[in-house]
Coordinates of C-alpha atoms in Angstrom, one line a residue:
Chain A
X784 CA 50.0 -52.8 -142.1
X785 CA 47.7 -50.0 -141.9
X786 CA 45.1 -52.3 -141.8
X787 CA 46.1 -54.8 -139.6
X788 CA 47.0 -52.2 -136.9
X789 CA 43.3 -50.7 -137.7
X790 CA 41.4 -54.2 -136.4
X791 CA 44.0 -54.4 -133.5
X792 CA 43.1 -51.0 -132.7
X793 CA 39.6 -52.1 -133.3
X794 CA 40.3 -55.9 -131.4
X795 CA 41.5 -53.9 -129.0
X796 CA 38.5 -51.4 -128.5
X797 CA 36.2 -54.0 -128.8
X798 CA 37.5 -56.9 -125.6
X799 CA 37.5 -53.4 -123.1
X800 CA 34.4 -52.9 -123.8
X801 CA 33.5 -56.4 -122.4
X802 CA 37.5 -57.2 -120.7
X803 CA 37.1 -54.8 -118.6
X804 CA 40.5 -55.1 -116.6
X805 CA 40.9 -56.6 -113.6
X806 CA 42.6 -53.3 -111.3
X807 CA 39.1 -51.2 -112.4
X808 CA 36.7 -54.0 -111.5
X809 CA 38.7 -54.4 -108.0
X810 CA 38.8 -50.5 -108.0
X811 CA 34.5 -50.4 -108.5
X812 CA 34.3 -53.1 -106.2
X813 CA 36.9 -51.2 -103.6
X814 CA 34.0 -48.5 -103.8
X815 CA 31.5 -49.7 -103.7
X816 CA 32.7 -51.4 -100.3
X817 CA 33.0 -47.5 -99.5
X818 CA 28.7 -47.2 -100.1
X819 CA 28.4 -50.6 -98.5
X820 CA 30.1 -49.5 -94.5
X821 CA 29.1 -45.8 -95.0
X822 CA 24.8 -45.3 -96.5
X823 CA 24.4 -49.2 -95.3
X824 CA 26.5 -50.5 -92.7
X825 CA 26.7 -53.8 -94.3
X826 CA 29.9 -55.2 -95.6
X827 CA 29.5 -57.0 -99.5
X828 CA 28.8 -60.5 -98.2
X829 CA 27.4 -63.7 -99.7
X830 CA 27.0 -67.1 -97.3
X831 CA 25.2 -65.2 -94.4
X832 CA 22.7 -64.7 -96.5
X833 CA 22.6 -67.3 -98.8
X834 CA 22.6 -69.8 -95.8
X835 CA 19.4 -68.1 -94.3
X836 CA 18.2 -69.5 -98.0
X837 CA 19.4 -72.6 -97.3
X838 CA 16.3 -73.1 -94.7
X839 CA 13.5 -72.3 -97.2
X840 CA 15.4 -75.6 -99.0
X841 CA 15.2 -77.9 -95.3
X842 CA 12.0 -77.3 -95.0
X843 CA 10.8 -80.4 -97.3
X844 CA 14.4 -82.2 -96.7
X845 CA 14.0 -81.8 -92.9
X846 CA 10.5 -81.4 -91.6
X847 CA 9.3 -77.7 -90.2
X848 CA 9.1 -77.9 -86.6
X849 CA 13.6 -79.4 -87.3
X850 CA 14.2 -76.6 -89.5
X851 CA 12.4 -74.2 -86.8
X852 CA 14.6 -76.0 -83.5
X853 CA 17.8 -75.5 -85.4
X854 CA 20.0 -74.0 -83.1
X855 CA 22.1 -72.8 -86.4
X856 CA 18.7 -71.0 -88.3
X857 CA 17.4 -69.8 -84.6
X858 CA 20.3 -67.5 -84.8
X859 CA 19.9 -67.2 -88.6
X860 CA 16.6 -67.1 -89.1
X861 CA 15.1 -66.4 -92.9
X862 CA 14.2 -62.8 -93.3
X863 CA 14.1 -61.4 -96.0
X864 CA 17.0 -58.4 -95.4
X865 CA 20.0 -56.4 -96.8
X866 CA 21.8 -59.7 -97.8
X867 CA 19.4 -61.5 -99.4
X868 CA 18.6 -59.0 -101.4
X869 CA 22.3 -58.5 -101.9
X870 CA 22.5 -62.0 -103.3
X871 CA 19.5 -61.1 -105.7
X872 CA 21.3 -58.9 -107.3
X873 CA 24.2 -60.6 -108.1
X874 CA 22.6 -63.3 -110.4
X875 CA 20.9 -59.8 -112.2
X876 CA 24.1 -57.6 -112.9
X877 CA 25.5 -60.3 -114.0
X878 CA 22.4 -61.0 -116.6
X879 CA 23.1 -58.2 -117.6
X880 CA 26.1 -56.8 -118.5
X881 CA 26.8 -60.6 -119.9
X882 CA 24.1 -59.9 -122.5
X883 CA 25.0 -56.1 -123.1
X884 CA 28.8 -57.3 -124.0
X885 CA 27.8 -60.8 -125.4
X886 CA 29.1 -63.1 -123.8
X887 CA 26.2 -64.8 -122.5
X888 CA 26.4 -68.7 -123.6
X889 CA 25.6 -71.9 -122.4
X890 CA 27.5 -73.5 -120.5
X891 CA 28.3 -77.2 -119.3
X892 CA 31.5 -78.2 -118.8
X893 CA 33.7 -76.0 -118.5
X894 CA 37.1 -76.0 -121.3
X895 CA 39.7 -75.7 -118.6
X896 CA 37.8 -79.4 -116.9
X897 CA 37.5 -80.6 -120.7
X898 CA 40.9 -80.5 -121.8
X899 CA 41.6 -81.9 -118.0
X900 CA 38.9 -84.8 -116.9
X901 CA 37.2 -85.2 -120.9
X902 CA 33.5 -84.3 -122.1
X903 CA 31.8 -86.0 -119.6
X904 CA 28.9 -83.6 -118.3
X905 CA 28.3 -86.5 -116.1
X906 CA 31.1 -86.6 -114.4
X907 CA 31.1 -82.3 -114.4
X908 CA 27.9 -82.0 -112.5
X909 CA 28.6 -84.0 -109.6
X910 CA 31.6 -82.4 -109.7
X911 CA 30.6 -79.2 -109.2
X912 CA 28.0 -80.4 -106.5
X913 CA 30.3 -81.8 -104.2
X914 CA 32.6 -78.5 -104.6
X915 CA 29.1 -77.5 -103.6
X916 CA 28.9 -79.0 -100.5
X917 CA 32.6 -78.6 -99.6
X918 CA 32.3 -75.6 -100.1
X919 CA 29.8 -74.0 -98.4
X920 CA 30.9 -75.9 -95.3
X921 CA 33.6 -74.4 -95.1
X922 CA 32.1 -70.8 -95.8
X923 CA 29.8 -70.9 -93.1
X924 CA 32.4 -72.8 -90.7
X925 CA 35.3 -69.8 -91.9
X926 CA 32.4 -67.1 -91.1
X927 CA 32.3 -65.4 -94.6
X928 CA 33.6 -66.0 -98.4
X929 CA 35.6 -64.2 -101.0
X930 CA 33.4 -61.7 -100.8
X931 CA 32.9 -61.5 -96.6
X932 CA 36.6 -62.8 -95.6
X933 CA 38.7 -62.3 -98.4
X934 CA 37.6 -58.4 -99.4
X935 CA 34.9 -57.1 -97.3
X936 CA 37.1 -58.4 -94.0
X937 CA 40.4 -58.6 -96.4
X938 CA 40.3 -54.7 -96.6
X939 CA 39.0 -54.2 -92.7
X940 CA 42.6 -55.4 -91.2
X941 CA 40.7 -58.1 -89.6
X942 CA 42.7 -61.3 -88.1
X943 CA 40.3 -63.7 -89.3
X944 CA 39.9 -63.1 -92.5
X945 CA 43.4 -62.6 -93.5
X946 CA 44.3 -66.4 -91.9
X947 CA 41.3 -67.3 -94.1
X948 CA 42.9 -65.4 -97.2
X949 CA 46.4 -67.4 -96.7
X950 CA 44.9 -70.8 -95.4
X951 CA 42.6 -70.7 -98.8
X952 CA 44.4 -70.1 -101.4
X953 CA 47.0 -72.4 -100.4
X954 CA 43.9 -75.1 -99.8
X955 CA 43.0 -75.0 -103.2
X956 CA 47.2 -74.5 -104.8
X957 CA 47.8 -77.7 -103.1
X958 CA 44.2 -79.4 -104.8
X959 CA 44.7 -77.7 -108.3
X960 CA 48.2 -79.4 -108.1
X961 CA 47.0 -82.0 -107.4
X962 CA 43.9 -82.4 -109.9
X963 CA 45.4 -81.3 -112.8
X964 CA 48.4 -82.5 -112.1
X965 CA 49.9 -84.7 -115.9
X966 CA 49.3 -87.8 -115.2
Chain B
X43 CA 15.2 -45.8 -94.1
X44 CA 11.4 -46.9 -96.2
X45 CA 10.8 -49.9 -97.8
X46 CA 11.4 -49.3 -101.0
X47 CA 14.6 -48.0 -100.7
X48 CA 15.0 -51.0 -98.2
X49 CA 14.3 -53.4 -101.5
X50 CA 16.3 -51.3 -104.0
X51 CA 19.4 -50.2 -102.7
X52 CA 21.0 -54.3 -101.7
X53 CA 18.9 -55.1 -105.3
X54 CA 20.9 -52.6 -106.9
X55 CA 25.1 -52.8 -105.1
X56 CA 24.6 -56.2 -105.6
X57 CA 22.9 -55.7 -109.5
X58 CA 26.6 -53.2 -109.4
X59 CA 28.3 -56.2 -107.3
X60 CA 27.0 -58.8 -110.5
X61 CA 27.3 -56.5 -113.2
X62 CA 31.3 -56.0 -111.7
X63 CA 32.5 -59.9 -110.9
X64 CA 30.8 -60.5 -115.2
X65 CA 33.0 -57.4 -116.5
X66 CA 36.1 -59.1 -114.9
X67 CA 35.8 -62.2 -115.7
X68 CA 35.5 -64.1 -112.3
X69 CA 32.5 -65.1 -113.5
X70 CA 34.4 -67.4 -115.1
X71 CA 35.4 -71.3 -114.4
X72 CA 38.8 -71.8 -116.2
X73 CA 39.5 -68.2 -114.8
X74 CA 39.0 -69.5 -111.4
X75 CA 40.4 -73.0 -112.5
X76 CA 43.4 -71.3 -113.7
X77 CA 44.4 -68.8 -111.0
X78 CA 45.1 -71.0 -108.7
X79 CA 47.2 -73.0 -111.3
X80 CA 49.3 -69.7 -111.9
X81 CA 48.0 -69.5 -115.4
X82 CA 45.7 -66.0 -115.1
X83 CA 46.2 -64.3 -112.4
X84 CA 43.2 -62.3 -112.9
X85 CA 41.4 -63.2 -109.8
X86 CA 44.0 -61.8 -107.1
X87 CA 44.2 -58.6 -109.2
X88 CA 40.6 -57.8 -108.8
X89 CA 40.9 -58.9 -104.8
X90 CA 44.3 -57.1 -104.4
X91 CA 43.1 -54.1 -105.9
X92 CA 39.4 -54.0 -104.5
X93 CA 41.2 -54.5 -100.9
X94 CA 44.0 -51.5 -101.1
X95 CA 41.2 -49.5 -102.8
X96 CA 38.3 -50.6 -100.0
X97 CA 40.4 -50.5 -97.1
X98 CA 41.9 -46.6 -97.7
X99 CA 38.0 -45.3 -98.2
X100 CA 37.1 -47.7 -95.1
X101 CA 39.7 -46.3 -92.5
X102 CA 39.4 -43.3 -93.7
X103 CA 35.1 -43.7 -93.7
X104 CA 36.3 -44.9 -89.9
X105 CA 38.1 -42.1 -88.7
X106 CA 35.7 -39.2 -89.6
X107 CA 32.6 -41.2 -87.8
X108 CA 30.8 -42.0 -90.6
X109 CA 30.7 -45.8 -90.3
X110 CA 32.3 -48.1 -87.6
X111 CA 34.2 -52.0 -88.3
X112 CA 32.1 -54.8 -88.8
X113 CA 34.8 -57.7 -88.0
X114 CA 34.3 -61.2 -87.5
X115 CA 35.7 -63.4 -85.1
X116 CA 38.8 -64.0 -85.0
X117 CA 37.6 -68.0 -84.3
X118 CA 41.5 -69.7 -85.2
X119 CA 40.7 -73.8 -85.9
X120 CA 36.8 -73.1 -87.3
X121 CA 38.2 -70.2 -89.8
X122 CA 41.4 -72.3 -90.6
X123 CA 39.1 -75.1 -91.4
X124 CA 36.9 -73.7 -93.0
X125 CA 38.8 -72.3 -95.0
X126 CA 40.9 -75.3 -96.4
X127 CA 37.1 -76.6 -97.2
X128 CA 36.5 -73.4 -98.5
X129 CA 39.5 -73.9 -101.1
X130 CA 39.4 -77.2 -101.6
X131 CA 34.8 -77.0 -102.7
X132 CA 37.2 -73.9 -104.5
X133 CA 39.0 -75.9 -107.1
X134 CA 36.9 -78.4 -107.1
X135 CA 33.4 -76.4 -107.7
X136 CA 35.7 -74.1 -109.4
X137 CA 33.6 -70.6 -108.9
X138 CA 33.6 -69.6 -105.3
X139 CA 29.9 -67.8 -104.0
X140 CA 29.3 -65.3 -105.1
X141 CA 30.4 -65.5 -108.2
X142 CA 28.4 -68.7 -109.1
X143 CA 25.1 -66.9 -108.6
X144 CA 27.0 -64.7 -111.0
X145 CA 27.6 -67.3 -113.4
X146 CA 24.5 -69.0 -113.7
X147 CA 22.9 -66.1 -114.2
X148 CA 25.6 -65.7 -117.7
X149 CA 25.0 -69.1 -119.0
X150 CA 26.8 -71.4 -117.3
X151 CA 24.7 -75.0 -115.6
X152 CA 27.6 -76.7 -113.7
X153 CA 27.5 -73.6 -112.4
X154 CA 23.9 -73.9 -111.0
X155 CA 24.0 -77.5 -110.0
X156 CA 26.9 -76.7 -107.9
X157 CA 24.4 -74.1 -106.3
X158 CA 22.1 -76.5 -105.1
X159 CA 26.2 -78.5 -103.8
X160 CA 25.7 -75.7 -101.8
X161 CA 22.3 -76.1 -100.4
X162 CA 23.1 -79.5 -99.2
X163 CA 26.2 -78.0 -97.8
X164 CA 24.6 -74.7 -95.6
X165 CA 22.0 -77.8 -94.5
X166 CA 25.0 -80.8 -93.4
X167 CA 26.2 -77.2 -91.9
X168 CA 23.1 -76.6 -89.5
X169 CA 22.4 -79.5 -88.6
X170 CA 26.3 -80.2 -87.0
X171 CA 26.1 -76.5 -85.3
X172 CA 26.2 -78.0 -81.9
X173 CA 29.0 -80.4 -82.5
X174 CA 31.2 -77.2 -84.1
X175 CA 29.8 -74.9 -81.0
X176 CA 30.3 -77.4 -78.3
X177 CA 34.3 -78.3 -79.7
X178 CA 34.6 -76.0 -83.0
X179 CA 34.1 -72.8 -82.7
X180 CA 35.6 -70.9 -79.1
X181 CA 38.7 -73.1 -79.9
X182 CA 41.6 -70.5 -80.0
X183 CA 38.9 -67.3 -80.4
X184 CA 40.3 -64.3 -80.2
X185 CA 37.5 -62.3 -80.6
X186 CA 36.8 -59.2 -83.4
X187 CA 40.6 -58.2 -83.2
X188 CA 42.2 -56.6 -86.0
X189 CA 45.3 -56.5 -87.3
X190 CA 46.2 -53.2 -86.4
X191 CA 45.2 -53.9 -83.2
X192 CA 46.9 -57.6 -83.4
X193 CA 50.7 -56.4 -84.1
X194 CA 50.8 -52.3 -82.8
X195 CA 51.3 -50.7 -86.7
X196 CA 48.5 -48.5 -87.6
X197 CA 46.3 -48.5 -90.5
X198 CA 48.5 -46.8 -92.3
X199 CA 51.5 -48.6 -92.5
X200 CA 48.8 -51.5 -93.4
X201 CA 47.4 -49.9 -96.5
X202 CA 50.8 -48.3 -97.9
X203 CA 53.0 -52.1 -97.6
X204 CA 50.3 -53.2 -99.5
X205 CA 49.8 -50.9 -102.2
X206 CA 53.5 -51.7 -102.4
X207 CA 53.9 -55.5 -102.5
X208 CA 50.2 -55.2 -104.8
X209 CA 52.0 -53.0 -106.9
X210 CA 55.5 -54.3 -107.3
X211 CA 53.5 -58.2 -107.4
X212 CA 51.5 -56.4 -110.2
X213 CA 54.6 -55.1 -112.6
X214 CA 55.2 -58.3 -112.5
X215 CA 52.6 -60.7 -113.2
X216 CA 52.3 -58.3 -116.2
X217 CA 55.6 -58.0 -116.6
X218 CA 55.4 -61.9 -117.0
X219 CA 52.2 -62.0 -119.2
X220 CA 53.6 -59.5 -122.2
X221 CA 56.9 -61.6 -122.6
X222 CA 54.6 -64.0 -123.3
X223 CA 51.7 -62.5 -125.0
X224 CA 55.5 -62.0 -127.1
X225 CA 56.4 -65.6 -127.3

């Protein structure tokens, strides 16, 4: 009995180090927001910078002139600003965390997807690609993502951001119900 | 700010953000999908805590003159449509843009495929921008509106209500999860 308790305590300690409490993580992101507002005057966000960087990838597809003439990228040209460097930091931090906690692993098809749609890598890649198109188009149309609208806008009690949160979750719940329905 | 600080500052902010996302398990596709299936409430726990903790701090920072609000335009039609697309994309992709960037660095190959989709989405948005601007973006545009302005209910009341609601909801989630673990 004592041994079992020891094992449980040890495991809890270990998993406590690997998986931090979501409340602790949320509070950490909240505090990070204070710094973003007070020190940088630039709330946490992802997709504005992402679309700036996307203009680089658009050049081989559309041609340099077309990208330069595009009215959206005129209003949002590629510049190595706060948002873009913040963007570069995200994978760095996640990589560091995964290595330090020993949770880095190659994933081609996630568990939830495998259970529902089988182990086909191609199928998963196609869905991820299409999902990626739709989520970024939506993010740009709405003017932000889960970070820029959801967290940064939500914490400012912005009307636009709370509309985003409600509609995004409602649609997600609905689509998830359809996608994961038992056939 | 010196040139070096204007790179290292946001890079460090992004690194901390990515680290927190990974430790909070929200760089896992399974965790995000199971939030929309209502089987795992990690995403809401992280976001809810971030909004309340971040919001109270930012409110104090604004009140003491240490920062200002950076509210996104409430283009209600564009935000609603964009958020709906975002919800669809998030369930199909299994990530949001920020968590996807973290996931790529922790070994998720399908997240990287989706990131290419996100670039395509940004390009499609830029290509359709003129049409959207003429027909969608200015429909029911309320400007940089905050919930306290819209309702006349002061910030402090909003956050008190949010904290109580989130607290009660998370208590209920935790007790339900504890019951499930026992069974």
